[in-house]
Amino acid sequence: MTLTLRHLNADTSWLILFENFKILLDPWLFGSQSEICRYFSTQEHAVQPSIQNINRDLHMQIDAIIISHEFTDHCHEQTLRSLSATIPVFATTNASNLIRRWNYFQHVYEIPSLDDRPENFTLSMLSGQRPELNMPSTIS
């Protein structure tokens, strides 16, 4: 199986390609981001991301989105809302709670924290999403 990692910006956004399966990690592709309030911390990209629009610039369907935490340079609402609401989102507890409040994505799954995970963690939520990919129903 071929694995390709594509860094999409000078921050934390990545496209992870496993042959026919595409995962978007922590996308922030346009607009500014701020934490707590704009007066406290507002940032913009110092270097423009390699893409501005997933659908237009990549010409591919994203199969899953992973959000590692709730800070807006990882969980950027404007960028996420530019993606299809049917893409399953896998996010940490705080990020998944935030994303659910937007009432946008149809499927938001919580990734357990390392402290809460059993020793043999299994994620089995992709079953049936894209049957043509012939992906296993369980990912360990």
GROMACS .gro file of N, CA and C in nm, residues 5-132:
model
  384
    5LEU      N    1   0.206   1.167   0.202
    5LEU     CA    2   0.173   1.277   0.293
    5LEU      C    3   0.197   1.408   0.219
    6ARG      N    4   0.097   1.493   0.218
    6ARG     CA    5   0.110   1.622   0.150
    6ARG      C    6   0.081   1.733   0.251
    7HIS      N    7   0.181   1.814   0.279
    7HIS     CA    8   0.166   1.927   0.371
    7HIS      C    9   0.094   2.039   0.296
    8LEU      N   10  -0.020   2.083   0.346
    8LEU     CA   11  -0.104   2.177   0.272
    8LEU      C   12  -0.079   2.323   0.307
    9ASN      N   13  -0.016   2.348   0.422
    9ASN     CA   14   0.014   2.486   0.460
    9ASN      C   15   0.138   2.488   0.548
   10ALA      N   16   0.178   2.607   0.590
   10ALA     CA   17   0.295   2.619   0.677
   10ALA      C   18   0.255   2.601   0.823
   11ASP      N   19   0.142   2.538   0.846
   11ASP     CA   20   0.093   2.515   0.981
   11ASP      C   21   0.072   2.364   0.998
   12THR      N   22  -0.046   2.320   1.030
   12THR     CA   23  -0.068   2.180   1.069
   12THR      C   24  -0.159   2.102   0.975
   13SER      N   25  -0.192   2.154   0.861
   13SER     CA   26  -0.286   2.087   0.770
   13SER      C   27  -0.214   1.988   0.678
   14TRP      N   28  -0.266   1.865   0.676
   14TRP     CA   29  -0.206   1.760   0.595
   14TRP      C   30  -0.314   1.685   0.518
   15LEU      N   31  -0.275   1.635   0.401
   15LEU     CA   32  -0.356   1.540   0.326
   15LEU      C   33  -0.280   1.408   0.330
   16ILE      N   34  -0.345   1.304   0.378
   16ILE     CA   35  -0.285   1.172   0.390
   16ILE      C   36  -0.354   1.082   0.288
   17LEU      N   37  -0.276   1.028   0.196
   17LEU     CA   38  -0.331   0.946   0.087
   17LEU      C   39  -0.283   0.802   0.101
   18PHE      N   40  -0.378   0.710   0.114
   18PHE     CA   41  -0.351   0.566   0.112
   18PHE      C   42  -0.414   0.514  -0.016
   19GLU      N   43  -0.341   0.512  -0.124
   19GLU     CA   44  -0.391   0.468  -0.253
   19GLU      C   45  -0.527   0.530  -0.283
   20ASN      N   46  -0.638   0.461  -0.254
   20ASN     CA   47  -0.771   0.514  -0.287
   20ASN      C   48  -0.844   0.579  -0.170
   21PHE      N   49  -0.776   0.599  -0.058
   21PHE     CA   50  -0.841   0.655   0.060
   21PHE      C   51  -0.769   0.784   0.100
   22LYS      N   52  -0.846   0.893   0.115
   22LYS     CA   53  -0.788   1.025   0.140
   22LYS      C   54  -0.838   1.082   0.272
   23ILE      N   55  -0.743   1.118   0.359
   23ILE     CA   56  -0.776   1.173   0.490
   23ILE      C   57  -0.721   1.314   0.499
   24LEU      N   58  -0.805   1.406   0.543
   24LEU     CA   59  -0.765   1.544   0.565
   24LEU      C   60  -0.742   1.561   0.715
   25LEU      N   61  -0.623   1.609   0.753
   25LEU     CA   62  -0.587   1.625   0.893
   25LEU      C   63  -0.576   1.773   0.927
   26ASP      N   64  -0.654   1.818   1.024
   26ASP     CA   65  -0.648   1.954   1.080
   26ASP      C   66  -0.648   2.064   0.973
   27PRO      N   67  -0.750   2.069   0.887
   27PRO     CA   68  -0.747   2.166   0.778
   27PRO      C   69  -0.777   2.311   0.822
   28TRP      N   70  -0.686   2.400   0.787
   28TRP     CA   71  -0.706   2.545   0.796
   28TRP      C   72  -0.645   2.600   0.667
   29LEU      N   73  -0.729   2.630   0.569
   29LEU     CA   74  -0.679   2.665   0.437
   29LEU      C   75  -0.699   2.811   0.398
   30PHE      N   76  -0.789   2.881   0.464
   30PHE     CA   77  -0.811   3.022   0.430
   30PHE      C   78  -0.873   3.093   0.549
   31GLY      N   79  -0.868   3.225   0.545
   31GLY     CA   80  -0.925   3.305   0.654
   31GLY      C   81  -0.832   3.310   0.774
   32SER      N   82  -0.869   3.390   0.871
   32SER     CA   83  -0.789   3.402   0.992
   32SER      C   84  -0.840   3.304   1.097
   33GLN      N   85  -0.762   3.289   1.202
   33GLN     CA   86  -0.804   3.206   1.314
   33GLN      C   87  -0.772   3.281   1.441
   34SER      N   88  -0.857   3.263   1.540
   34SER     CA   89  -0.833   3.329   1.669
   34SER      C   90  -0.870   3.235   1.781
   35GLU      N   91  -0.807   3.253   1.894
   35GLU     CA   92  -0.835   3.174   2.014
   35GLU      C   93  -0.892   3.266   2.121
   36ILE      N   94  -0.987   3.220   2.194
   36ILE     CA   95  -1.055   3.289   2.303
   36ILE      C   96  -1.132   3.410   2.250
   37CYS      N   97  -1.063   3.511   2.202
   37CYS     CA   98  -1.129   3.625   2.136
   37CYS      C   99  -1.027   3.690   2.043
   38ARG      N  100  -1.074   3.763   1.944
   38ARG     CA  101  -0.986   3.824   1.844
   38ARG      C  102  -0.884   3.919   1.906
   39TYR      N  103  -0.919   3.983   2.017
   39TYR     CA  104  -0.826   4.075   2.082
   39TYR      C  105  -0.712   4.003   2.151
   40PHE      N  106  -0.735   3.877   2.186
   40PHE     CA  107  -0.633   3.798   2.255
   40PHE      C  108  -0.531   3.741   2.156
   41SER      N  109  -0.581   3.678   2.050
   41SER     CA  110  -0.491   3.611   1.955
   41SER      C  111  -0.561   3.592   1.822
   42THR      N  112  -0.512   3.658   1.720
   42THR     CA  113  -0.562   3.639   1.584
   42THR      C  114  -0.442   3.615   1.494
   43GLN      N  115  -0.452   3.515   1.408
   43GLN     CA  116  -0.342   3.481   1.319
   43GLN      C  117  -0.393   3.458   1.179
   44GLU      N  118  -0.306   3.485   1.085
   44GLU     CA  119  -0.332   3.453   0.944
   44GLU      C  120  -0.211   3.379   0.892
   45HIS      N  121  -0.226   3.315   0.780
   45HIS     CA  122  -0.113   3.244   0.721
   45HIS      C  123  -0.007   3.342   0.675
   46ALA      N  124   0.117   3.320   0.715
   46ALA     CA  125   0.229   3.401   0.667
   46ALA      C  126   0.263   3.360   0.524
   47VAL      N  127   0.244   3.233   0.494
   47VAL     CA  128   0.266   3.177   0.360
   47VAL      C  129   0.133   3.117   0.316
   48GLN      N  130   0.088   3.148   0.197
   48GLN     CA  131  -0.039   3.096   0.148
   48GLN      C  132  -0.034   2.943   0.140
   49PRO      N  133  -0.141   2.876   0.181
   49PRO     CA  134  -0.147   2.730   0.168
   49PRO      C  135  -0.131   2.687   0.022
   50SER      N  136  -0.087   2.564   0.003
   50SER     CA  137  -0.067   2.515  -0.134
   50SER      C  138  -0.199   2.499  -0.208
   51ILE      N  139  -0.309   2.490  -0.135
   51ILE     CA  140  -0.441   2.487  -0.196
   51ILE      C  141  -0.533   2.579  -0.117
   52GLN      N  142  -0.634   2.631  -0.183
   52GLN     CA  143  -0.733   2.717  -0.118
   52GLN      C  144  -0.869   2.647  -0.108
   53ASN      N  145  -0.895   2.557  -0.202
   53ASN     CA  146  -1.025   2.492  -0.210
   53ASN      C  147  -1.003   2.344  -0.237
   54ILE      N  148  -1.041   2.260  -0.145
   54ILE     CA  149  -1.018   2.115  -0.159
   54ILE      C  150  -1.079   2.061  -0.287
   55ASN      N  151  -1.206   2.090  -0.311
   55ASN     CA  152  -1.275   2.034  -0.427
   55ASN      C  153  -1.217   2.084  -0.558
   56ARG      N  154  -1.190   2.213  -0.568
   56ARG     CA  155  -1.141   2.271  -0.692
   56ARG      C  156  -0.994   2.236  -0.716
   57ASP      N  157  -0.911   2.248  -0.613
   57ASP     CA  158  -0.767   2.235  -0.631
   57ASP      C  159  -0.716   2.091  -0.628
   58LEU      N  160  -0.784   2.003  -0.559
   58LEU     CA  161  -0.737   1.865  -0.549
   58LEU      C  162  -0.806   1.770  -0.645
   59HIS      N  163  -0.925   1.802  -0.689
   59HIS     CA  164  -1.002   1.717  -0.781
   59HIS      C  165  -1.014   1.574  -0.726
   60MET      N  166  -1.044   1.563  -0.597
   60MET     CA  167  -1.061   1.431  -0.538
   60MET      C  168  -1.161   1.439  -0.424
   61GLN      N  169  -1.218   1.325  -0.393
   61GLN     CA  170  -1.313   1.316  -0.282
   61GLN      C  171  -1.236   1.283  -0.155
   62ILE      N  172  -1.260   1.360  -0.049
   62ILE     CA  173  -1.201   1.332   0.081
   62ILE      C  174  -1.288   1.226   0.149
   63ASP      N  175  -1.224   1.123   0.203
   63ASP     CA  176  -1.298   1.012   0.264
   63ASP      C  177  -1.318   1.029   0.414
   64ALA      N  178  -1.230   1.103   0.480
   64ALA     CA  179  -1.243   1.124   0.624
   64ALA      C  180  -1.164   1.248   0.663
   65ILE      N  181  -1.208   1.310   0.772
   65ILE     CA  182  -1.139   1.427   0.828
   65ILE      C  183  -1.101   1.390   0.971
   66ILE      N  184  -0.976   1.421   1.009
   66ILE     CA  185  -0.932   1.400   1.146
   66ILE      C  186  -0.896   1.536   1.206
   67ILE      N  187  -0.949   1.563   1.325
   67ILE     CA  188  -0.920   1.687   1.396
   67ILE      C  189  -0.852   1.649   1.527
   68SER      N  190  -0.728   1.695   1.546
   68SER     CA  191  -0.649   1.653   1.662
   68SER      C  192  -0.681   1.730   1.789
   69HIS      N  193  -0.729   1.852   1.777
   69HIS     CA  194  -0.778   1.926   1.893
   69HIS      C  195  -0.857   2.047   1.849
   70GLU      N  196  -0.919   2.115   1.946
   70GLU     CA  197  -1.020   2.216   1.916
   70GLU      C  198  -0.968   2.353   1.879
   71PHE      N  199  -0.840   2.381   1.890
   71PHE     CA  200  -0.789   2.514   1.856
   71PHE      C  201  -0.812   2.542   1.708
   72THR      N  202  -0.840   2.667   1.676
   72THR     CA  203  -0.889   2.699   1.542
   72THR      C  204  -0.786   2.683   1.430
   73ASP      N  205  -0.658   2.669   1.462
   73ASP     CA  206  -0.564   2.638   1.354
   73ASP      C  207  -0.565   2.489   1.321
   74HIS      N  208  -0.641   2.411   1.396
   74HIS     CA  209  -0.661   2.268   1.370
   74HIS      C  210  -0.806   2.238   1.337
   75CYS      N  211  -0.896   2.310   1.399
   75CYS     CA  212  -1.041   2.289   1.385
   75CYS      C  213  -1.101   2.421   1.336
   76HIS      N  214  -1.075   2.452   1.210
   76HIS     CA  215  -1.111   2.582   1.152
   76HIS      C  216  -1.250   2.572   1.088
   77GLU      N  217  -1.346   2.635   1.152
   77GLU     CA  218  -1.486   2.620   1.109
   77GLU      C  219  -1.507   2.662   0.964
   78GLN      N  220  -1.452   2.773   0.922
   78GLN     CA  221  -1.473   2.821   0.785
   78GLN      C  222  -1.422   2.719   0.683
   79THR      N  223  -1.304   2.665   0.706
   79THR     CA  224  -1.250   2.563   0.616
   79THR      C  225  -1.334   2.436   0.620
   80LEU      N  226  -1.368   2.390   0.739
   80LEU     CA  227  -1.445   2.266   0.751
   80LEU      C  228  -1.582   2.278   0.686
   81ARG      N  229  -1.645   2.393   0.699
   81ARG     CA  230  -1.777   2.411   0.636
   81ARG      C  231  -1.769   2.421   0.483
   82SER      N  232  -1.649   2.438   0.430
   82SER     CA  233  -1.634   2.439   0.284
   82SER      C  234  -1.630   2.297   0.227
   83LEU      N  235  -1.624   2.198   0.314
   83LEU     CA  236  -1.619   2.058   0.274
   83LEU      C  237  -1.759   1.997   0.281
   84SER      N  238  -1.776   1.884   0.218
   84SER     CA  239  -1.906   1.817   0.218
   84SER      C  240  -1.945   1.774   0.359
   85ALA      N  241  -2.070   1.799   0.394
   85ALA     CA  242  -2.122   1.760   0.526
   85ALA      C  243  -2.133   1.609   0.542
   86THR      N  244  -2.119   1.535   0.432
   86THR     CA  245  -2.130   1.389   0.439
   86THR      C  246  -1.998   1.321   0.474
   87ILE      N  247  -1.887   1.394   0.474
   87ILE     CA  248  -1.757   1.335   0.508
   87ILE      C  249  -1.755   1.306   0.658
   88PRO      N  250  -1.721   1.184   0.699
   88PRO     CA  251  -1.713   1.155   0.842
   88PRO      C  252  -1.596   1.229   0.906
   89VAL      N  253  -1.620   1.283   1.025
   89VAL     CA  254  -1.518   1.357   1.100
   89VAL      C  255  -1.484   1.278   1.225
   90PHE      N  256  -1.355   1.257   1.248
   90PHE     CA  257  -1.305   1.190   1.368
   90PHE      C  258  -1.227   1.295   1.445
   91ALA      N  259  -1.269   1.323   1.568
   91ALA     CA  260  -1.210   1.434   1.643
   91ALA      C  261  -1.196   1.400   1.790
   92THR      N  262  -1.102   1.467   1.855
   92THR     CA  263  -1.085   1.452   1.999
   92THR      C  264  -1.210   1.503   2.069
   93THR      N  265  -1.222   1.476   2.197
   93THR     CA  266  -1.344   1.507   2.273
   93THR      C  267  -1.386   1.652   2.258
   94ASN      N  268  -1.299   1.746   2.292
   94ASN     CA  269  -1.337   1.888   2.285
   94ASN      C  270  -1.368   1.931   2.142
   95ALA      N  271  -1.289   1.883   2.048
   95ALA     CA  272  -1.313   1.919   1.908
   95ALA      C  273  -1.445   1.860   1.858
   96SER      N  274  -1.473   1.736   1.893
   96SER     CA  275  -1.599   1.675   1.846
   96SER      C  276  -1.720   1.746   1.906
   97ASN      N  277  -1.711   1.786   2.032
   97ASN     CA  278  -1.821   1.862   2.093
   97ASN      C  279  -1.844   1.994   2.021
   98LEU      N  280  -1.736   2.063   1.988
   98LEU     CA  281  -1.745   2.190   1.916
   98LEU      C  282  -1.808   2.169   1.778
   99ILE      N  283  -1.759   2.072   1.705
   99ILE     CA  284  -1.808   2.046   1.569
   99ILE      C  285  -1.955   2.006   1.570
  100ARG      N  286  -1.996   1.928   1.665
  100ARG     CA  287  -2.139   1.890   1.675
  100ARG      C  288  -2.228   2.012   1.696
  101ARG      N  289  -2.181   2.111   1.771
  101ARG     CA  290  -2.262   2.232   1.795
  101ARG      C  291  -2.287   2.311   1.667
  102TRP      N  292  -2.204   2.293   1.565
  102TRP     CA  293  -2.226   2.362   1.438
  102TRP      C  294  -2.347   2.305   1.363
  103ASN      N  295  -2.385   2.182   1.395
  103ASN     CA  296  -2.496   2.115   1.325
  103ASN      C  297  -2.473   2.113   1.174
  104TYR      N  298  -2.352   2.080   1.133
  104TYR     CA  299  -2.319   2.078   0.990
  104TYR      C  300  -2.288   1.936   0.943
  105PHE      N  301  -2.190   1.870   1.002
  105PHE     CA  302  -2.150   1.737   0.957
  105PHE      C  303  -2.250   1.632   1.002
  106GLN      N  304  -2.278   1.536   0.913
  106GLN     CA  305  -2.373   1.429   0.943
  106GLN      C  306  -2.316   1.325   1.040
  107HIS      N  307  -2.183   1.304   1.034
  107HIS     CA  308  -2.120   1.200   1.115
  107HIS      C  309  -1.996   1.258   1.183
  108VAL      N  310  -2.002   1.274   1.315
  108VAL     CA  311  -1.888   1.320   1.395
  108VAL      C  312  -1.862   1.213   1.500
  109TYR      N  313  -1.742   1.156   1.496
  109TYR     CA  314  -1.705   1.049   1.588
  109TYR      C  315  -1.596   1.098   1.682
  110GLU      N  316  -1.608   1.063   1.808
  110GLU     CA  317  -1.510   1.105   1.908
  110GLU      C  318  -1.395   1.006   1.914
  111ILE      N  319  -1.273   1.059   1.910
  111ILE     CA  320  -1.153   0.979   1.929
  111ILE      C  321  -1.124   0.980   2.079
  112PRO      N  322  -1.121   0.865   2.144
  112PRO     CA  323  -1.093   0.864   2.289
  112PRO      C  324  -0.954   0.918   2.318
  113SER      N  325  -0.939   0.981   2.433
  113SER     CA  326  -0.806   1.029   2.472
  113SER      C  327  -0.718   0.909   2.504
  114LEU      N  328  -0.588   0.930   2.503
  114LEU     CA  329  -0.496   0.820   2.532
  114LEU      C  330  -0.519   0.762   2.671
  115ASP      N  331  -0.557   0.847   2.765
  115ASP     CA  332  -0.582   0.801   2.902
  115ASP      C  333  -0.705   0.711   2.910
  116ASP      N  334  -0.803   0.732   2.822
  116ASP     CA  335  -0.928   0.657   2.827
  116ASP      C  336  -0.928   0.533   2.739
  117ARG      N  337  -0.826   0.517   2.656
  117ARG     CA  338  -0.826   0.408   2.559
  117ARG      C  339  -0.788   0.275   2.623
  118PRO      N  340  -0.856   0.171   2.584
  118PRO     CA  341  -0.807   0.039   2.626
  118PRO      C  342  -0.674   0.012   2.556
  119GLU      N  343  -0.600  -0.082   2.607
  119GLU     CA  344  -0.469  -0.109   2.550
  119GLU      C  345  -0.476  -0.142   2.401
  120ASN      N  346  -0.576  -0.217   2.360
  120ASN     CA  347  -0.594  -0.252   2.219
  120ASN      C  348  -0.710  -0.172   2.164
  121PHE      N  349  -0.683  -0.052   2.123
  121PHE     CA  350  -0.786   0.039   2.072
  121PHE      C  351  -0.825  -0.001   1.930
  122THR      N  352  -0.954  -0.006   1.903
  122THR     CA  353  -1.005  -0.036   1.770
  122THR      C  354  -1.108   0.070   1.732
  123LEU      N  355  -1.093   0.123   1.613
  123LEU     CA  356  -1.189   0.219   1.560
  123LEU      C  357  -1.260   0.151   1.444
  124SER      N  358  -1.391   0.136   1.453
  124SER     CA  359  -1.463   0.063   1.350
  124SER      C  360  -1.585   0.140   1.304
  125MET      N  361  -1.561   0.263   1.256
  125MET     CA  362  -1.672   0.349   1.218
  125MET      C  363  -1.675   0.381   1.069
  126LEU      N  364  -1.581   0.331   0.992
  126LEU     CA  365  -1.578   0.361   0.850
  126LEU      C  366  -1.654   0.259   0.766
  127SER      N  367  -1.700   0.155   0.828
  127SER     CA  368  -1.769   0.050   0.755
  127SER      C  369  -1.887   0.106   0.675
  128GLY      N  370  -1.888   0.075   0.547
  128GLY     CA  371  -2.000   0.114   0.464
  128GLY      C  372  -1.995   0.256   0.409
  129GLN      N  373  -1.898   0.335   0.449
  129GLN     CA  374  -1.891   0.472   0.400
  129GLN      C  375  -1.860   0.475   0.251
  130ARG      N  376  -1.758   0.400   0.210
  130ARG     CA  377  -1.719   0.394   0.070
  130ARG      C  378  -1.691   0.248   0.034
  131PRO      N  379  -1.795   0.167   0.013
  131PRO     CA  380  -1.774   0.025  -0.012
  131PRO      C  381  -1.686  -0.003  -0.134
  132GLU      N  382  -1.684   0.088  -0.231
  132GLU     CA  383  -1.604   0.065  -0.351
  132GLU      C  384  -1.454   0.066  -0.321
   0.00000   0.00000   0.00000
